[in-house]
Amino acid sequence: MNPLEIRQRLDELERASKLEKALDSGGGGAPWAEIVWMLQFPAIIGLAIQVTTMALAVKPDDPGPPPAEMVWSAVLVLPVLLFRFGWKMVRSPRERTQVRLRRKGLVVLGAIVQANDRFFDDDNEDWLPGSVLVSFDPKARPEALAAGAQKINALKRQDRRTLPPAQAALAWELYHEMGPTSSLPVPPELVGGLRDCLLVSAMLPPEPLGVDGCFWVLALSGERSADAVAVLPATLVG
């Protein structure tokens, strides 16, 4: 599949509310917005109980429900409305970034620079952390990106004091293996002159959606957050 076809497939999954789960590596923490959205259902049940109880208590000769009961019913309507229509307001910055990623992200090439050793096991079934080279350059090709990933990996074993500042920053990032961290720009000389390349922290699915030794990545251009990148699993097109 080409990037356009993959983007169309992602749009289909997003409209069906299936893309978020497909890209979930299991380390995102509590989805507070979803929890708030689900609270509308117990709130609706509480409101229904209140209305039913109030209706059953009214006698045929009563002019209507007591004013206090009407006020209480009106009060119970408020959380129902808040939970149903206000849940998006409690999205965390991470969740907002990931929503934009799923809806507006570009499908670009990526190559592994380094990864958790278990990622390469034949029986691996887990999402594992890694450092990935991605390129927004339309001229990027898998062979050039793979070669660039090897060059970047080699920086890890060099004396950072002898490297230009931009390369030294990459070497420090790889050596300390800390993540997730903000993406770092990759100098063009390390990737055959390609522009708009980043070294990113990403969770790697057990089987990425591969292409000629590299894989496809969903990423937001101009964003440096680790939440603005997702390596696409092969299961998306299965």
Tab-separated table of C-alpha atoms in Angstrom:
chain	number	residue	atom	x	y	z
A	1	MET	CA	0.000	0.000	0.000
A	2	ASN	CA	1.164	3.531	-0.717
A	3	PRO	CA	0.897	6.410	1.801
A	4	LEU	CA	-2.364	7.705	0.288
A	5	GLU	CA	-4.021	4.300	0.529
A	6	ILE	CA	-2.783	3.863	4.091
A	7	ARG	CA	-4.096	7.322	5.067
A	8	GLN	CA	-7.490	6.416	3.599
A	9	ARG	CA	-7.494	3.194	5.614
A	10	LEU	CA	-6.629	5.122	8.778
A	11	ASP	CA	-9.482	7.548	8.095
A	12	GLU	CA	-11.895	4.619	7.791
A	13	LEU	CA	-10.724	3.202	11.121
A	14	GLU	CA	-10.936	6.602	12.816
A	15	ARG	CA	-14.510	7.121	11.615
A	16	ALA	CA	-15.346	3.695	13.010
A	17	SER	CA	-13.662	4.606	16.342
A	18	LYS	CA	-11.190	1.733	15.909
A	19	LEU	CA	-7.916	3.530	15.187
A	20	GLU	CA	-7.186	4.637	18.747
A	21	LYS	CA	-7.309	1.057	20.004
A	22	ALA	CA	-5.221	-0.201	17.079
A	23	LEU	CA	-2.442	2.271	17.934
A	24	ASP	CA	-2.631	1.725	21.697
A	25	SER	CA	0.673	0.387	23.015
A	26	GLY	CA	-0.737	-0.071	26.507
A	27	GLY	CA	1.299	2.666	28.180
A	28	GLY	CA	-0.928	5.685	27.821
A	29	GLY	CA	-2.375	5.867	31.313
A	30	ALA	CA	-5.993	6.493	32.241
A	31	PRO	CA	-8.174	7.872	29.384
A	32	TRP	CA	-9.809	10.573	31.506
A	33	ALA	CA	-11.941	11.941	28.691
A	34	GLU	CA	-13.453	8.515	28.053
A	35	ILE	CA	-14.057	7.997	31.772
A	36	VAL	CA	-15.933	11.306	31.977
A	37	TRP	CA	-17.962	10.403	28.872
A	38	MET	CA	-18.984	7.079	30.452
A	39	LEU	CA	-20.161	8.848	33.617
A	40	GLN	CA	-23.162	10.132	31.669
A	41	PHE	CA	-24.766	6.686	31.908
A	42	PRO	CA	-24.955	6.441	35.722
A	43	ALA	CA	-26.051	10.088	35.688
A	44	ILE	CA	-28.870	9.207	33.257
A	45	ILE	CA	-29.870	6.268	35.445
A	46	GLY	CA	-29.955	8.537	38.501
A	47	LEU	CA	-32.107	11.048	36.640
A	48	ALA	CA	-34.464	8.292	35.453
A	49	ILE	CA	-34.832	6.975	38.998
A	50	GLN	CA	-35.599	10.466	40.280
A	51	VAL	CA	-38.232	11.133	37.589
A	52	THR	CA	-39.841	7.707	38.085
A	53	THR	CA	-39.957	8.106	41.856
A	54	MET	CA	-41.401	11.587	41.530
A	55	ALA	CA	-44.078	10.417	39.083
A	56	LEU	CA	-45.103	7.477	41.252
A	57	ALA	CA	-45.435	9.733	44.295
A	58	VAL	CA	-47.922	12.061	42.601
A	59	LYS	CA	-51.557	11.344	43.522
A	60	PRO	CA	-54.449	11.908	41.087
A	61	ASP	CA	-55.720	14.954	42.966
A	62	ASP	CA	-52.264	16.575	43.307
A	63	PRO	CA	-51.687	19.681	41.164
A	64	GLY	CA	-48.244	18.351	40.259
A	65	PRO	CA	-44.924	17.244	41.722
A	66	PRO	CA	-43.631	19.271	44.674
A	67	PRO	CA	-41.472	22.224	43.585
A	68	ALA	CA	-38.502	20.826	45.520
A	69	GLU	CA	-38.665	17.580	43.531
A	70	MET	CA	-38.835	19.520	40.248
A	71	VAL	CA	-35.779	21.541	41.247
A	72	TRP	CA	-33.889	18.388	42.211
A	73	SER	CA	-34.750	16.805	38.848
A	74	ALA	CA	-33.483	19.885	37.049
A	75	VAL	CA	-30.265	19.724	39.052
A	76	LEU	CA	-29.758	16.090	38.006
A	77	VAL	CA	-30.067	17.074	34.340
A	78	LEU	CA	-26.927	19.229	34.629
A	79	PRO	CA	-24.350	16.430	35.139
A	80	VAL	CA	-25.961	14.444	32.323
A	81	LEU	CA	-25.402	17.355	29.950
A	82	LEU	CA	-21.912	18.054	31.265
A	83	PHE	CA	-20.752	14.445	30.952
A	84	ARG	CA	-22.314	13.985	27.522
A	85	PHE	CA	-21.161	17.203	25.856
A	86	GLY	CA	-18.253	18.422	28.000
A	87	TRP	CA	-16.052	15.328	28.076
A	88	LYS	CA	-13.742	16.653	25.343
A	89	MET	CA	-12.772	19.555	27.609
A	90	VAL	CA	-10.972	17.236	30.036
A	91	ARG	CA	-8.687	15.696	27.426
A	92	SER	CA	-5.065	15.834	28.513
A	93	PRO	CA	-2.464	17.498	26.246
A	94	ARG	CA	-1.351	13.983	25.304
A	95	GLU	CA	-4.872	12.978	24.281
A	96	ARG	CA	-5.351	16.171	22.246
A	97	THR	CA	-2.090	15.563	20.404
A	98	GLN	CA	-3.036	11.973	19.673
A	99	VAL	CA	-6.453	12.998	18.342
A	100	ARG	CA	-4.732	15.390	15.917
A	101	LEU	CA	-2.233	12.660	15.046
A	102	ARG	CA	-4.957	10.194	14.130
A	103	ARG	CA	-6.915	12.748	12.100
A	104	LYS	CA	-4.214	14.935	10.570
A	105	GLY	CA	-1.005	12.890	10.755
A	106	LEU	CA	1.090	12.232	7.660
A	107	VAL	CA	2.113	8.725	6.626
A	108	VAL	CA	5.910	8.848	6.354
A	109	LEU	CA	8.818	6.444	6.250
A	110	GLY	CA	10.610	5.316	9.407
A	111	ALA	CA	13.635	3.175	10.203
A	112	ILE	CA	14.813	1.703	13.495
A	113	VAL	CA	17.907	3.333	14.948
A	114	GLN	CA	17.833	1.256	18.123
A	115	ALA	CA	15.227	-0.768	19.977
A	116	ASN	CA	14.682	-2.875	23.058
A	117	ASP	CA	16.471	-6.188	22.483
A	118	ARG	CA	13.258	-8.178	22.925
A	119	PHE	CA	11.772	-6.491	19.872
A	120	PHE	CA	13.931	-8.681	17.640
A	121	ASP	CA	12.870	-11.971	19.248
A	122	ASP	CA	10.901	-14.238	16.922
A	123	ASP	CA	8.224	-14.784	19.560
A	124	ASN	CA	7.841	-11.149	20.599
A	125	GLU	CA	4.203	-10.073	20.930
A	126	ASP	CA	4.689	-6.834	22.897
A	127	TRP	CA	4.952	-3.174	21.997
A	128	LEU	CA	8.473	-2.110	22.971
A	129	PRO	CA	10.323	1.217	23.073
A	130	GLY	CA	12.797	2.303	20.466
A	131	SER	CA	14.409	5.231	18.702
A	132	VAL	CA	13.242	5.762	15.142
A	133	LEU	CA	14.410	7.896	12.243
A	134	VAL	CA	11.495	9.457	10.365
A	135	SER	CA	11.541	11.722	7.341
A	136	PHE	CA	8.965	14.203	6.081
A	137	ASP	CA	11.040	14.738	2.937
A	138	PRO	CA	8.984	13.590	-0.098
A	139	LYS	CA	12.260	12.420	-1.674
A	140	ALA	CA	12.893	9.909	1.137
A	141	ARG	CA	13.400	6.303	0.049
A	142	PRO	CA	13.701	3.210	2.267
A	143	GLU	CA	17.326	2.490	1.353
A	144	ALA	CA	18.433	6.044	2.159
A	145	LEU	CA	16.549	6.054	5.452
A	146	ALA	CA	17.941	2.662	6.493
A	147	ALA	CA	21.482	3.827	5.743
A	148	GLY	CA	20.873	7.020	7.720
A	149	ALA	CA	19.591	5.027	10.698
A	150	GLN	CA	22.852	3.044	10.755
A	151	LYS	CA	24.922	6.233	10.685
A	152	ILE	CA	22.920	7.731	13.539
A	153	ASN	CA	23.259	4.536	15.573
A	154	ALA	CA	27.046	4.691	15.132
A	155	LEU	CA	27.112	8.094	16.874
A	156	LYS	CA	26.308	6.330	20.141
A	157	ARG	CA	29.803	4.831	20.252
A	158	GLN	CA	31.682	8.016	19.364
A	159	ASP	CA	33.243	10.622	21.618
A	160	ARG	CA	30.604	13.351	21.794
A	161	ARG	CA	33.282	15.980	22.379
A	162	THR	CA	34.485	15.454	18.805
A	163	LEU	CA	31.045	15.756	17.210
A	164	PRO	CA	29.190	18.833	15.939
A	165	PRO	CA	26.523	19.981	18.425
A	166	ALA	CA	23.556	18.561	16.498
A	167	GLN	CA	25.200	15.156	16.155
A	168	ALA	CA	26.359	15.208	19.778
A	169	ALA	CA	22.754	15.738	20.887
A	170	LEU	CA	21.716	12.643	18.950
A	171	ALA	CA	24.587	10.637	20.428
A	172	TRP	CA	23.665	11.682	23.981
A	173	GLU	CA	20.033	10.693	23.384
A	174	LEU	CA	20.972	7.258	22.083
A	175	TYR	CA	23.612	6.583	24.717
A	176	HIS	CA	21.331	7.309	27.668
A	177	GLU	CA	18.342	5.447	26.143
A	178	MET	CA	15.831	7.669	27.916
A	179	GLY	CA	12.291	7.872	26.719
A	180	PRO	CA	9.855	8.977	25.744
A	181	THR	CA	11.656	12.215	24.891
A	182	SER	CA	11.091	15.086	22.505
A	183	SER	CA	12.127	14.499	18.906
A	184	LEU	CA	15.483	15.795	17.723
A	185	PRO	CA	16.296	17.176	14.259
A	186	VAL	CA	18.697	15.065	12.206
A	187	PRO	CA	21.356	16.918	10.176
A	188	PRO	CA	20.970	16.301	6.415
A	189	GLU	CA	24.559	15.059	6.108
A	190	LEU	CA	23.650	11.971	8.126
A	191	VAL	CA	20.745	11.000	5.848
A	192	GLY	CA	22.065	11.583	2.353
A	193	GLY	CA	20.887	15.179	2.174
A	194	LEU	CA	17.269	14.470	3.152
A	195	ARG	CA	15.456	17.340	4.844
A	196	ASP	CA	12.929	17.375	7.690
A	197	CYS	CA	14.222	14.233	9.394
A	198	LEU	CA	13.745	13.557	13.099
A	199	LEU	CA	15.011	11.087	15.661
A	200	VAL	CA	11.906	10.176	17.642
A	201	SER	CA	11.010	8.068	20.659
A	202	ALA	CA	8.316	5.581	19.714
A	203	MET	CA	6.687	2.363	20.793
A	204	LEU	CA	7.280	-0.366	18.241
A	205	PRO	CA	4.488	-2.861	17.526
A	206	PRO	CA	5.493	-6.527	17.361
A	207	GLU	CA	5.130	-6.357	13.577
A	208	PRO	CA	5.320	-2.872	12.045
A	209	LEU	CA	3.708	-2.153	8.691
A	210	GLY	CA	6.867	-2.719	6.657
A	211	VAL	CA	8.121	-1.453	3.322
A	212	ASP	CA	11.502	-2.489	1.837
A	213	GLY	CA	13.331	-2.853	5.155
A	214	CYS	CA	11.679	0.208	6.707
A	215	PHE	CA	8.113	0.796	7.926
A	216	TRP	CA	5.317	3.321	7.817
A	217	VAL	CA	4.875	5.880	10.575
A	218	LEU	CA	2.046	8.288	11.343
A	219	ALA	CA	3.490	11.649	12.391
A	220	LEU	CA	2.566	15.315	12.803
A	221	SER	CA	4.825	17.668	10.904
A	222	GLY	CA	6.351	20.403	13.034
A	223	GLU	CA	5.632	18.619	16.323
A	224	ARG	CA	8.428	17.484	18.656
A	225	SER	CA	6.321	15.609	21.206
A	226	ALA	CA	6.723	11.843	21.403
A	227	ASP	CA	2.909	11.703	21.348
A	228	ALA	CA	2.958	13.113	17.804
A	229	VAL	CA	4.381	9.887	16.350
A	230	ALA	CA	2.968	6.362	16.014
A	231	VAL	CA	4.579	3.418	14.265
A	232	LEU	CA	1.826	1.677	12.321
A	233	PRO	CA	1.248	-2.019	13.038
A	234	ALA	CA	0.822	-4.452	10.160
A	235	THR	CA	-2.569	-5.456	11.583
A	236	LEU	CA	-4.045	-2.185	10.316
A	237	VAL	CA	-4.182	-3.547	6.786
A	238	GLY	CA	-4.753	-7.173	7.664
